[in-house]
Amino acid sequence: MSKLVIANFKMNGSKDFIESWIKDFFAEQESANSIIVALPSPYLLTFNNRGLALSGQNVSNEDSGAFTSQLSAEMLKDCGAKYCLIGHSEARQFLTETNEIIKQKFDQLKKESLQPILCIGEPLKIKEASKTTDYLTEQLDLIDSDQENLIIAYEPIWSIGTGLIPEINDIQLAIDSIRSKFHKPIKVLYGGSVNSSNASSISDKTDIDGLLVGGASLNPKEFAKIAQLC
Ligand code: PGA
Protein backbone atom coordinates (compact mmCIF):
# COMPACT_ATOMS: atom_id res chain seq x y z
CA MET A 1 0.00 0.00 0.00
CA SER A 2 1.54 3.30 -1.01
CA LYS A 3 -1.45 5.41 -1.93
CA LEU A 4 -3.06 7.86 0.47
CA VAL A 5 -6.13 6.44 2.17
CA ILE A 6 -8.27 8.83 4.17
CA ALA A 7 -11.00 7.93 6.66
CA ASN A 8 -13.65 10.63 6.90
CA PHE A 9 -15.62 9.94 10.09
CA LYS A 10 -18.01 12.87 9.40
CA MET A 11 -20.18 13.49 12.52
CA ASN A 12 -19.87 9.93 13.77
CA GLY A 13 -18.19 8.24 16.69
CA SER A 14 -17.43 9.00 20.30
CA LYS A 15 -14.34 8.87 22.48
CA ASP A 16 -14.92 5.17 23.23
CA PHE A 17 -15.69 4.39 19.60
CA ILE A 18 -12.47 6.02 18.36
CA GLU A 19 -10.44 4.31 21.10
CA SER A 20 -11.62 0.88 20.01
CA TRP A 21 -11.42 1.84 16.30
CA ILE A 22 -7.69 2.56 16.71
CA LYS A 23 -7.13 -0.71 18.58
CA ASP A 24 -8.97 -2.75 15.93
CA PHE A 25 -7.32 -0.90 13.05
CA PHE A 26 -3.81 -1.59 14.34
CA ALA A 27 -4.73 -5.22 15.00
CA GLU A 28 -5.22 -5.51 11.21
CA GLN A 29 -2.44 -3.26 10.07
CA GLU A 30 0.96 -2.63 11.62
CA SER A 31 1.84 0.63 9.97
CA ALA A 32 -0.38 3.59 9.30
CA ASN A 33 1.90 5.06 6.65
CA SER A 34 -0.20 6.92 4.11
CA ILE A 35 -3.29 6.71 6.33
CA ILE A 36 -5.08 9.90 7.39
CA VAL A 37 -8.07 10.05 9.70
CA ALA A 38 -10.43 13.03 9.58
CA LEU A 39 -11.89 12.95 13.08
CA PRO A 40 -14.62 15.23 14.43
CA SER A 41 -12.57 18.14 15.83
CA PRO A 42 -13.32 17.63 19.57
CA TYR A 43 -11.34 14.36 19.37
CA LEU A 44 -8.25 15.61 17.56
CA LEU A 45 -6.34 16.55 20.67
CA THR A 46 -7.27 13.32 22.48
CA PHE A 47 -6.10 11.09 19.65
CA ASN A 48 -3.03 13.05 18.64
CA ASN A 49 0.22 11.02 18.85
CA ARG A 50 -1.52 7.68 18.43
CA GLY A 51 0.30 6.70 15.25
CA LEU A 52 -2.27 8.18 12.86
CA ALA A 53 -1.98 11.35 10.79
CA LEU A 54 -4.98 13.49 11.70
CA SER A 55 -7.11 15.76 9.57
CA GLY A 56 -9.75 18.34 10.39
CA GLN A 57 -13.03 18.17 8.49
CA ASN A 58 -13.36 21.92 7.89
CA VAL A 59 -11.78 25.21 8.92
CA SER A 60 -12.76 28.86 9.10
CA ASN A 61 -11.84 31.22 6.29
CA GLU A 62 -11.01 33.81 8.97
CA ASP A 63 -7.96 34.18 11.24
CA SER A 64 -9.82 34.68 14.54
CA GLY A 65 -12.54 36.84 16.05
CA ALA A 66 -16.31 36.94 16.50
CA PHE A 67 -17.14 33.82 14.46
CA THR A 68 -19.05 31.67 16.91
CA SER A 69 -18.94 27.94 16.02
CA GLN A 70 -15.90 28.24 13.76
CA LEU A 71 -12.41 26.74 14.16
CA SER A 72 -9.28 28.45 12.90
CA ALA A 73 -6.40 26.76 11.08
CA GLU A 74 -4.16 27.66 14.02
CA MET A 75 -6.52 25.82 16.42
CA LEU A 76 -6.54 22.70 14.24
CA LYS A 77 -2.77 22.77 14.12
CA ASP A 78 -2.60 23.17 17.91
CA CYS A 79 -4.74 20.05 18.26
CA GLY A 80 -2.39 17.96 16.13
CA ALA A 81 -4.05 18.06 12.71
CA LYS A 82 -1.63 17.98 9.77
CA TYR A 83 -4.37 18.01 7.12
CA CYS A 84 -7.85 19.44 6.69
CA LEU A 85 -10.70 18.65 4.32
CA ILE A 86 -12.17 21.70 2.64
CA GLY A 87 -14.96 22.02 0.10
CA HIS A 88 -16.59 18.72 1.05
CA SER A 89 -19.98 18.62 -0.67
CA GLU A 90 -21.75 18.31 2.69
CA ALA A 91 -20.08 21.54 3.87
CA ARG A 92 -20.81 23.22 0.53
CA GLN A 93 -24.46 22.20 0.88
CA PHE A 94 -25.21 22.63 4.60
CA LEU A 95 -22.95 25.61 5.24
CA THR A 96 -23.52 27.21 1.82
CA GLU A 97 -19.81 27.48 1.13
CA THR A 98 -18.83 29.07 -2.17
CA ASN A 99 -15.66 28.50 -4.21
CA GLU A 100 -14.45 31.93 -2.99
CA ILE A 101 -14.86 30.99 0.67
CA ILE A 102 -13.21 27.62 0.07
CA LYS A 103 -10.22 29.36 -1.53
CA GLN A 104 -9.92 31.57 1.59
CA LYS A 105 -9.94 28.40 3.72
CA PHE A 106 -7.23 26.95 1.48
CA ASP A 107 -5.10 30.04 2.11
CA GLN A 108 -5.70 29.90 5.87
CA LEU A 109 -4.46 26.29 5.98
CA LYS A 110 -1.39 27.07 3.86
CA LYS A 111 -0.57 29.98 6.15
CA GLU A 112 -0.41 27.54 9.10
CA SER A 113 1.48 24.92 7.05
CA LEU A 114 -1.45 22.52 7.16
CA GLN A 115 -2.14 20.47 4.05
CA PRO A 116 -5.55 21.16 2.49
CA ILE A 117 -7.44 18.24 0.97
CA LEU A 118 -9.67 20.08 -1.47
CA CYS A 119 -12.87 18.18 -2.30
CA ILE A 120 -14.65 18.79 -5.58
CA GLY A 121 -17.34 16.90 -7.49
CA GLU A 122 -20.41 17.28 -9.62
CA PRO A 123 -24.11 16.83 -8.78
CA LEU A 124 -26.15 14.27 -10.74
CA LYS A 125 -27.78 16.78 -13.07
CA ILE A 126 -24.36 18.02 -14.21
CA LYS A 127 -23.21 14.45 -14.86
CA GLU A 128 -26.40 13.74 -16.81
CA ALA A 129 -25.81 16.86 -18.92
CA SER A 130 -22.22 15.63 -19.62
CA LYS A 131 -20.83 18.81 -18.09
CA THR A 132 -18.64 17.24 -15.38
CA THR A 133 -15.33 18.53 -16.71
CA ASP A 134 -16.55 22.14 -16.97
CA TYR A 135 -18.00 21.93 -13.48
CA LEU A 136 -14.75 20.62 -11.97
CA THR A 137 -12.78 23.31 -13.82
CA GLU A 138 -14.99 25.99 -12.29
CA GLN A 139 -14.46 24.55 -8.80
CA LEU A 140 -10.69 24.75 -9.33
CA ASP A 141 -10.64 28.15 -11.01
CA LEU A 142 -9.39 30.08 -7.99
CA ILE A 143 -6.51 27.70 -7.22
CA ASP A 144 -3.20 28.88 -8.67
CA SER A 145 -2.18 26.58 -11.51
CA ASP A 146 1.45 26.71 -10.27
CA GLN A 147 0.47 25.56 -6.79
CA GLU A 148 2.73 22.81 -5.40
CA ASN A 149 1.80 19.84 -3.21
CA LEU A 150 -1.88 19.91 -4.01
CA ILE A 151 -4.21 17.17 -2.86
CA ILE A 152 -7.57 17.14 -4.59
CA ALA A 153 -10.31 14.65 -3.80
CA TYR A 154 -12.70 14.01 -6.66
CA GLU A 155 -16.01 13.08 -5.05
CA PRO A 156 -19.07 13.02 -7.33
CA ILE A 157 -21.92 14.22 -5.09
CA TRP A 158 -24.31 11.59 -6.43
CA SER A 159 -21.87 8.88 -5.38
CA ILE A 160 -21.40 9.95 -1.75
CA GLY A 161 -23.20 7.57 0.58
CA THR A 162 -25.33 6.09 -2.21
CA GLY A 163 -23.49 2.89 -3.09
CA LEU A 164 -23.14 4.17 -6.66
CA ILE A 165 -19.75 4.76 -8.24
CA PRO A 166 -18.90 6.20 -11.66
CA GLU A 167 -17.66 4.04 -14.54
CA ILE A 168 -13.89 3.56 -14.21
CA ASN A 169 -13.41 5.48 -17.49
CA ASP A 170 -15.34 8.43 -16.10
CA ILE A 171 -13.16 8.48 -12.98
CA GLN A 172 -10.05 8.50 -15.18
CA LEU A 173 -11.49 11.31 -17.35
CA ALA A 174 -12.14 13.40 -14.23
CA ILE A 175 -8.61 12.70 -12.92
CA ASP A 176 -7.11 13.71 -16.28
CA SER A 177 -9.10 16.91 -16.42
CA ILE A 178 -8.09 17.82 -12.84
CA ARG A 179 -4.39 17.12 -13.48
CA SER A 180 -4.48 19.14 -16.69
CA LYS A 181 -5.31 22.33 -14.75
CA PHE A 182 -1.97 22.32 -12.95
CA HIS A 183 1.61 22.69 -14.07
CA LYS A 184 3.10 20.71 -11.19
CA PRO A 185 2.41 17.08 -10.26
CA ILE A 186 -0.55 16.84 -7.89
CA LYS A 187 -2.25 14.09 -5.91
CA VAL A 188 -5.78 13.26 -6.99
CA LEU A 189 -7.92 11.03 -4.78
CA TYR A 190 -11.31 9.46 -5.43
CA GLY A 191 -14.14 9.44 -2.90
CA GLY A 192 -17.76 8.26 -3.03
CA SER A 193 -19.07 4.86 -1.86
CA VAL A 194 -15.59 3.31 -1.66
CA ASN A 195 -15.56 -0.10 0.03
CA SER A 196 -13.42 -3.22 0.04
CA SER A 197 -15.28 -4.62 -2.99
CA ASN A 198 -14.55 -1.70 -5.31
CA ALA A 199 -11.30 -0.24 -3.90
CA SER A 200 -8.86 -2.36 -5.86
CA SER A 201 -10.60 -1.84 -9.17
CA ILE A 202 -10.64 1.96 -8.67
CA SER A 203 -7.04 1.89 -7.49
CA ASP A 204 -5.67 -0.49 -10.14
CA LYS A 205 -7.57 0.65 -13.21
CA THR A 206 -6.99 4.39 -12.85
CA ASP A 207 -3.91 6.44 -11.98
CA ILE A 208 -5.54 7.65 -8.78
CA ASP A 209 -3.20 8.63 -5.90
CA GLY A 210 -5.52 7.47 -3.14
CA LEU A 211 -9.03 7.10 -1.77
CA LEU A 212 -11.25 9.12 0.55
CA VAL A 213 -13.56 6.80 2.45
CA GLY A 214 -16.66 7.89 4.38
CA GLY A 215 -19.18 5.29 5.59
CA ALA A 216 -16.92 2.26 5.13
CA SER A 217 -14.15 3.86 7.18
CA LEU A 218 -16.22 3.57 10.35
CA ASN A 219 -15.51 -0.15 10.35
CA PRO A 220 -11.79 -0.39 11.20
CA LYS A 221 -11.38 -3.88 9.70
CA GLU A 222 -13.07 -2.82 6.47
CA PHE A 223 -10.98 0.37 6.35
CA ALA A 224 -7.74 -1.58 6.91
CA LYS A 225 -8.77 -3.93 4.11
CA ILE A 226 -9.38 -1.00 1.76
CA ALA A 227 -5.95 0.40 2.65
CA GLN A 228 -4.31 -2.97 1.94
CA LEU A 229 -6.00 -3.13 -1.47
CA CYS A 230 -4.56 0.20 -2.60
P1 PGA B 1 -18.92 7.72 1.45
O1 PGA B 1 -18.44 9.21 1.77
O2 PGA B 1 -17.66 6.87 1.35
O3 PGA B 1 -19.78 7.35 2.60
O4 PGA B 1 -19.65 7.76 0.16
C1 PGA B 1 -17.30 9.76 1.17
C2 PGA B 1 -17.14 11.18 1.63
O5 PGA B 1 -18.14 11.87 1.82
O6 PGA B 1 -16.01 11.66 1.81
Coordinates of C-alpha atoms and ligand atoms in Angstrom, one line a residue:
M1 CA 0.0 0.0 0.0
S2 CA 1.5 3.3 -1.0
K3 CA -1.4 5.4 -1.9
L4 CA -3.1 7.9 0.5
V5 CA -6.1 6.4 2.2
I6 CA -8.3 8.8 4.2
A7 CA -11.0 7.9 6.7
N8 CA -13.7 10.6 6.9
F9 CA -15.6 9.9 10.1
K10 CA -18.0 12.9 9.4
M11 CA -20.2 13.5 12.5
N12 CA -19.9 9.9 13.8
G13 CA -18.2 8.2 16.7
S14 CA -17.4 9.0 20.3
K15 CA -14.3 8.9 22.5
D16 CA -14.9 5.2 23.2
F17 CA -15.7 4.4 19.6
I18 CA -12.5 6.0 18.4
E19 CA -10.4 4.3 21.1
S20 CA -11.6 0.9 20.0
W21 CA -11.4 1.8 16.3
I22 CA -7.7 2.6 16.7
K23 CA -7.1 -0.7 18.6
D24 CA -9.0 -2.7 15.9
F25 CA -7.3 -0.9 13.1
F26 CA -3.8 -1.6 14.3
A27 CA -4.7 -5.2 15.0
E28 CA -5.2 -5.5 11.2
Q29 CA -2.4 -3.3 10.1
E30 CA 1.0 -2.6 11.6
S31 CA 1.8 0.6 10.0
A32 CA -0.4 3.6 9.3
N33 CA 1.9 5.1 6.6
S34 CA -0.2 6.9 4.1
I35 CA -3.3 6.7 6.3
I36 CA -5.1 9.9 7.4
V37 CA -8.1 10.1 9.7
A38 CA -10.4 13.0 9.6
L39 CA -11.9 13.0 13.1
P40 CA -14.6 15.2 14.4
S41 CA -12.6 18.1 15.8
P42 CA -13.3 17.6 19.6
Y43 CA -11.3 14.4 19.4
L44 CA -8.2 15.6 17.6
L45 CA -6.3 16.6 20.7
T46 CA -7.3 13.3 22.5
F47 CA -6.1 11.1 19.7
N48 CA -3.0 13.1 18.6
N49 CA 0.2 11.0 18.8
R50 CA -1.5 7.7 18.4
G51 CA 0.3 6.7 15.2
L52 CA -2.3 8.2 12.9
A53 CA -2.0 11.3 10.8
L54 CA -5.0 13.5 11.7
S55 CA -7.1 15.8 9.6
G56 CA -9.7 18.3 10.4
Q57 CA -13.0 18.2 8.5
N58 CA -13.4 21.9 7.9
V59 CA -11.8 25.2 8.9
S60 CA -12.8 28.9 9.1
N61 CA -11.8 31.2 6.3
E62 CA -11.0 33.8 9.0
D63 CA -8.0 34.2 11.2
S64 CA -9.8 34.7 14.5
G65 CA -12.5 36.8 16.1
A66 CA -16.3 36.9 16.5
F67 CA -17.1 33.8 14.5
T68 CA -19.1 31.7 16.9
S69 CA -18.9 27.9 16.0
Q70 CA -15.9 28.2 13.8
L71 CA -12.4 26.7 14.2
S72 CA -9.3 28.5 12.9
A73 CA -6.4 26.8 11.1
E74 CA -4.2 27.7 14.0
M75 CA -6.5 25.8 16.4
L76 CA -6.5 22.7 14.2
K77 CA -2.8 22.8 14.1
D78 CA -2.6 23.2 17.9
C79 CA -4.7 20.0 18.3
G80 CA -2.4 18.0 16.1
A81 CA -4.0 18.1 12.7
K82 CA -1.6 18.0 9.8
Y83 CA -4.4 18.0 7.1
C84 CA -7.8 19.4 6.7
L85 CA -10.7 18.7 4.3
I86 CA -12.2 21.7 2.6
G87 CA -15.0 22.0 0.1
H88 CA -16.6 18.7 1.1
S89 CA -20.0 18.6 -0.7
E90 CA -21.8 18.3 2.7
A91 CA -20.1 21.5 3.9
R92 CA -20.8 23.2 0.5
Q93 CA -24.5 22.2 0.9
F94 CA -25.2 22.6 4.6
L95 CA -23.0 25.6 5.2
T96 CA -23.5 27.2 1.8
E97 CA -19.8 27.5 1.1
T98 CA -18.8 29.1 -2.2
N99 CA -15.7 28.5 -4.2
E100 CA -14.4 31.9 -3.0
I101 CA -14.9 31.0 0.7
I102 CA -13.2 27.6 0.1
K103 CA -10.2 29.4 -1.5
Q104 CA -9.9 31.6 1.6
K105 CA -9.9 28.4 3.7
F106 CA -7.2 26.9 1.5
D107 CA -5.1 30.0 2.1
Q108 CA -5.7 29.9 5.9
L109 CA -4.5 26.3 6.0
K110 CA -1.4 27.1 3.9
K111 CA -0.6 30.0 6.2
E112 CA -0.4 27.5 9.1
S113 CA 1.5 24.9 7.0
L114 CA -1.5 22.5 7.2
Q115 CA -2.1 20.5 4.0
P116 CA -5.6 21.2 2.5
I117 CA -7.4 18.2 1.0
L118 CA -9.7 20.1 -1.5
C119 CA -12.9 18.2 -2.3
I120 CA -14.7 18.8 -5.6
G121 CA -17.3 16.9 -7.5
E122 CA -20.4 17.3 -9.6
P123 CA -24.1 16.8 -8.8
L124 CA -26.1 14.3 -10.7
K125 CA -27.8 16.8 -13.1
I126 CA -24.4 18.0 -14.2
K127 CA -23.2 14.5 -14.9
E128 CA -26.4 13.7 -16.8
A129 CA -25.8 16.9 -18.9
S130 CA -22.2 15.6 -19.6
K131 CA -20.8 18.8 -18.1
T132 CA -18.6 17.2 -15.4
T133 CA -15.3 18.5 -16.7
D134 CA -16.5 22.1 -17.0
Y135 CA -18.0 21.9 -13.5
L136 CA -14.7 20.6 -12.0
T137 CA -12.8 23.3 -13.8
E138 CA -15.0 26.0 -12.3
Q139 CA -14.5 24.6 -8.8
L140 CA -10.7 24.8 -9.3
D141 CA -10.6 28.1 -11.0
L142 CA -9.4 30.1 -8.0
I143 CA -6.5 27.7 -7.2
D144 CA -3.2 28.9 -8.7
S145 CA -2.2 26.6 -11.5
D146 CA 1.4 26.7 -10.3
Q147 CA 0.5 25.6 -6.8
E148 CA 2.7 22.8 -5.4
N149 CA 1.8 19.8 -3.2
L150 CA -1.9 19.9 -4.0
I151 CA -4.2 17.2 -2.9
I152 CA -7.6 17.1 -4.6
A153 CA -10.3 14.7 -3.8
Y154 CA -12.7 14.0 -6.7
E155 CA -16.0 13.1 -5.1
P156 CA -19.1 13.0 -7.3
I157 CA -21.9 14.2 -5.1
W158 CA -24.3 11.6 -6.4
S159 CA -21.9 8.9 -5.4
I160 CA -21.4 9.9 -1.8
G161 CA -23.2 7.6 0.6
T162 CA -25.3 6.1 -2.2
G163 CA -23.5 2.9 -3.1
L164 CA -23.1 4.2 -6.7
I165 CA -19.7 4.8 -8.2
P166 CA -18.9 6.2 -11.7
E167 CA -17.7 4.0 -14.5
I168 CA -13.9 3.6 -14.2
N169 CA -13.4 5.5 -17.5
D170 CA -15.3 8.4 -16.1
I171 CA -13.2 8.5 -13.0
Q172 CA -10.1 8.5 -15.2
L173 CA -11.5 11.3 -17.4
A174 CA -12.1 13.4 -14.2
I175 CA -8.6 12.7 -12.9
D176 CA -7.1 13.7 -16.3
S177 CA -9.1 16.9 -16.4
I178 CA -8.1 17.8 -12.8
R179 CA -4.4 17.1 -13.5
S180 CA -4.5 19.1 -16.7
K181 CA -5.3 22.3 -14.7
F182 CA -2.0 22.3 -12.9
H183 CA 1.6 22.7 -14.1
K184 CA 3.1 20.7 -11.2
P185 CA 2.4 17.1 -10.3
I186 CA -0.6 16.8 -7.9
K187 CA -2.2 14.1 -5.9
V188 CA -5.8 13.3 -7.0
L189 CA -7.9 11.0 -4.8
Y190 CA -11.3 9.5 -5.4
G191 CA -14.1 9.4 -2.9
G192 CA -17.8 8.3 -3.0
S193 CA -19.1 4.9 -1.9
V194 CA -15.6 3.3 -1.7
N195 CA -15.6 -0.1 0.0
S196 CA -13.4 -3.2 0.0
S197 CA -15.3 -4.6 -3.0
N198 CA -14.6 -1.7 -5.3
A199 CA -11.3 -0.2 -3.9
S200 CA -8.9 -2.4 -5.9
S201 CA -10.6 -1.8 -9.2
I202 CA -10.6 2.0 -8.7
S203 CA -7.0 1.9 -7.5
D204 CA -5.7 -0.5 -10.1
K205 CA -7.6 0.7 -13.2
T206 CA -7.0 4.4 -12.8
D207 CA -3.9 6.4 -12.0
I208 CA -5.5 7.7 -8.8
D209 CA -3.2 8.6 -5.9
G210 CA -5.5 7.5 -3.1
L211 CA -9.0 7.1 -1.8
L212 CA -11.3 9.1 0.5
V213 CA -13.6 6.8 2.4
G214 CA -16.7 7.9 4.4
G215 CA -19.2 5.3 5.6
A216 CA -16.9 2.3 5.1
S217 CA -14.1 3.9 7.2
L218 CA -16.2 3.6 10.4
N219 CA -15.5 -0.2 10.4
P220 CA -11.8 -0.4 11.2
K221 CA -11.4 -3.9 9.7
E222 CA -13.1 -2.8 6.5
F223 CA -11.0 0.4 6.3
A224 CA -7.7 -1.6 6.9
K225 CA -8.8 -3.9 4.1
I226 CA -9.4 -1.0 1.8
A227 CA -5.9 0.4 2.7
Q228 CA -4.3 -3.0 1.9
L229 CA -6.0 -3.1 -1.5
C230 CA -4.6 0.2 -2.6
Ligands
PGA1 P1 -18.9 7.7 1.4 O1 -18.4 9.2 1.8 O2 -17.7 6.9 1.3 O3 -19.8 7.3 2.6 O4 -19.6 7.8 0.2 C1 -17.3 9.8 1.2 C2 -17.1 11.2 1.6 O5 -18.1 11.9 1.8 O6 -16.0 11.7 1.8

